[in-house]
Coordinates of C-alpha atoms in Angstrom, one line a residue:
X433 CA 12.8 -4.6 9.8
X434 CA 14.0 -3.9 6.3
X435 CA 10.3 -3.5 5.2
X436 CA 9.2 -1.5 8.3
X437 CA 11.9 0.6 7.2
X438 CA 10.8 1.4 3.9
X439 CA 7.7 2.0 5.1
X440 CA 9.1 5.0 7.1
X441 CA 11.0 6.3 4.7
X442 CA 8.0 6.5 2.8
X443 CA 6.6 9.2 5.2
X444 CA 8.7 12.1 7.0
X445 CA 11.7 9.9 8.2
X446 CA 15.0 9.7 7.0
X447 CA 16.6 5.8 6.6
X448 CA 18.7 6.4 9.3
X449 CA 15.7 7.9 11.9
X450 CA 13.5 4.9 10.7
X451 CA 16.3 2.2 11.4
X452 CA 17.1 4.3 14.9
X453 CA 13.2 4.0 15.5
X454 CA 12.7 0.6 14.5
X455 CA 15.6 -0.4 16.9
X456 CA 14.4 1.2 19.8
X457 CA 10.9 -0.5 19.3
X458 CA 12.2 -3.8 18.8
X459 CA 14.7 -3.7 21.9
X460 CA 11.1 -2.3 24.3
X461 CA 9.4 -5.1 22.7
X462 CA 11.5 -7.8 23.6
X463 CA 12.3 -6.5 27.0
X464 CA 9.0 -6.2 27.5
X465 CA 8.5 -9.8 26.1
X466 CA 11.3 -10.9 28.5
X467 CA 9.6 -9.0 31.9
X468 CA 6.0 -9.4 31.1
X469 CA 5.2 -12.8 28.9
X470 CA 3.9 -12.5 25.2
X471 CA 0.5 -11.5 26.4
X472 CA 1.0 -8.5 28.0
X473 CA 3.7 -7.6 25.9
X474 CA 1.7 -7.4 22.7
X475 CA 1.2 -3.6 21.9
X476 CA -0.3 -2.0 18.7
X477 CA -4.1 -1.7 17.6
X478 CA -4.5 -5.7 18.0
X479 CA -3.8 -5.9 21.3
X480 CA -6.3 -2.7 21.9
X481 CA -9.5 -4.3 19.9
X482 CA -8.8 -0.8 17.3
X483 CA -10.1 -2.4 14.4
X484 CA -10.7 0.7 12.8
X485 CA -7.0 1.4 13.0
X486 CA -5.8 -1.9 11.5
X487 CA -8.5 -1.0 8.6
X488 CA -6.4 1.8 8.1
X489 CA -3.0 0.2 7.9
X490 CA -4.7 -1.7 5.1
X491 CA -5.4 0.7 3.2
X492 CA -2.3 2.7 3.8
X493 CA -0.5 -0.6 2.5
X494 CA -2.2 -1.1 -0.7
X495 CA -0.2 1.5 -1.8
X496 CA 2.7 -0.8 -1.7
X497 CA 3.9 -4.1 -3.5
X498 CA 1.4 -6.7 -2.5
X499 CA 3.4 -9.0 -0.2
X500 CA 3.3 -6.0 2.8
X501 CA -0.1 -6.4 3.1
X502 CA 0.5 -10.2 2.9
X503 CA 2.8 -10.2 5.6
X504 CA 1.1 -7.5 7.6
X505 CA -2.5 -9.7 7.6
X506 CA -0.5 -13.0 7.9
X507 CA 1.2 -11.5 11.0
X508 CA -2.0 -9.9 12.5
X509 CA -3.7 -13.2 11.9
X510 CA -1.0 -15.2 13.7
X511 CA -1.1 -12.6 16.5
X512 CA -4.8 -13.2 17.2
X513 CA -4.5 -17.0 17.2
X514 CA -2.2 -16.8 19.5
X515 CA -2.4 -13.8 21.9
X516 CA -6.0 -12.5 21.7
X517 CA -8.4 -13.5 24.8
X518 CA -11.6 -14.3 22.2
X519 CA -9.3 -15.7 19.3
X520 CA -12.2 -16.7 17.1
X521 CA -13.8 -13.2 17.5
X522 CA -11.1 -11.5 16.8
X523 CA -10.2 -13.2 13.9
X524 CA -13.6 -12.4 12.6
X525 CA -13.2 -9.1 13.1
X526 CA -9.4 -9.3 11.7
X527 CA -10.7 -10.6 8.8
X528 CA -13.5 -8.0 8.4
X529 CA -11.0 -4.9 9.0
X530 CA -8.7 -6.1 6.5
X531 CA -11.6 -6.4 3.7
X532 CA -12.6 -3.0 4.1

């Protein structure tokens, strides 16, 4: 959470609107987790196939010390494994958006 909140600070929020944000998102998430399983409960460009958006994020986080991206692939990666439908085509095409 501490890194998700730098992140926003880094753009047009405040510390205290990206902690306020962040908290609302993680409380939906687990509820959603809690009423729904992990599967439908995963949100975000993953869940949608929107490569092109993670590709994005990518680049957006090069910008930053190297161990957000590190975290950022290692969690997508771990996401895929275990939540996407076609885990080995996704990963493939995990692995492609994050080169680019």
């Amino acid at each position: 959470l501490e890194a998700g909140t730098r992140l926003l600070e880094g753009t047009a929020f405040s510390r205290k609107q990206a902690a306020r944000a962040l908290v609302q998102l993680s409380r939906q998430v687990l509820e959603n987790f809690e009423l729904l399983g992990p599967r439908a409960a995963w949100t975000g460009p993953l869940s949608r196939g929107d490569y092109e958006t993670v590709s994005r994020h990518a680049e957006v986080l090069k910008g930053y010390p190297a161990q957000y991206l590190d975290a950022y692939a290692a969690l997508a990666r771990l996401g895929v494994s275990l939540l996407a439908k076609s885990p080995l085509s996704a990963r493939a095409r995990l692995d492609r958006a994050l080169k680019s």
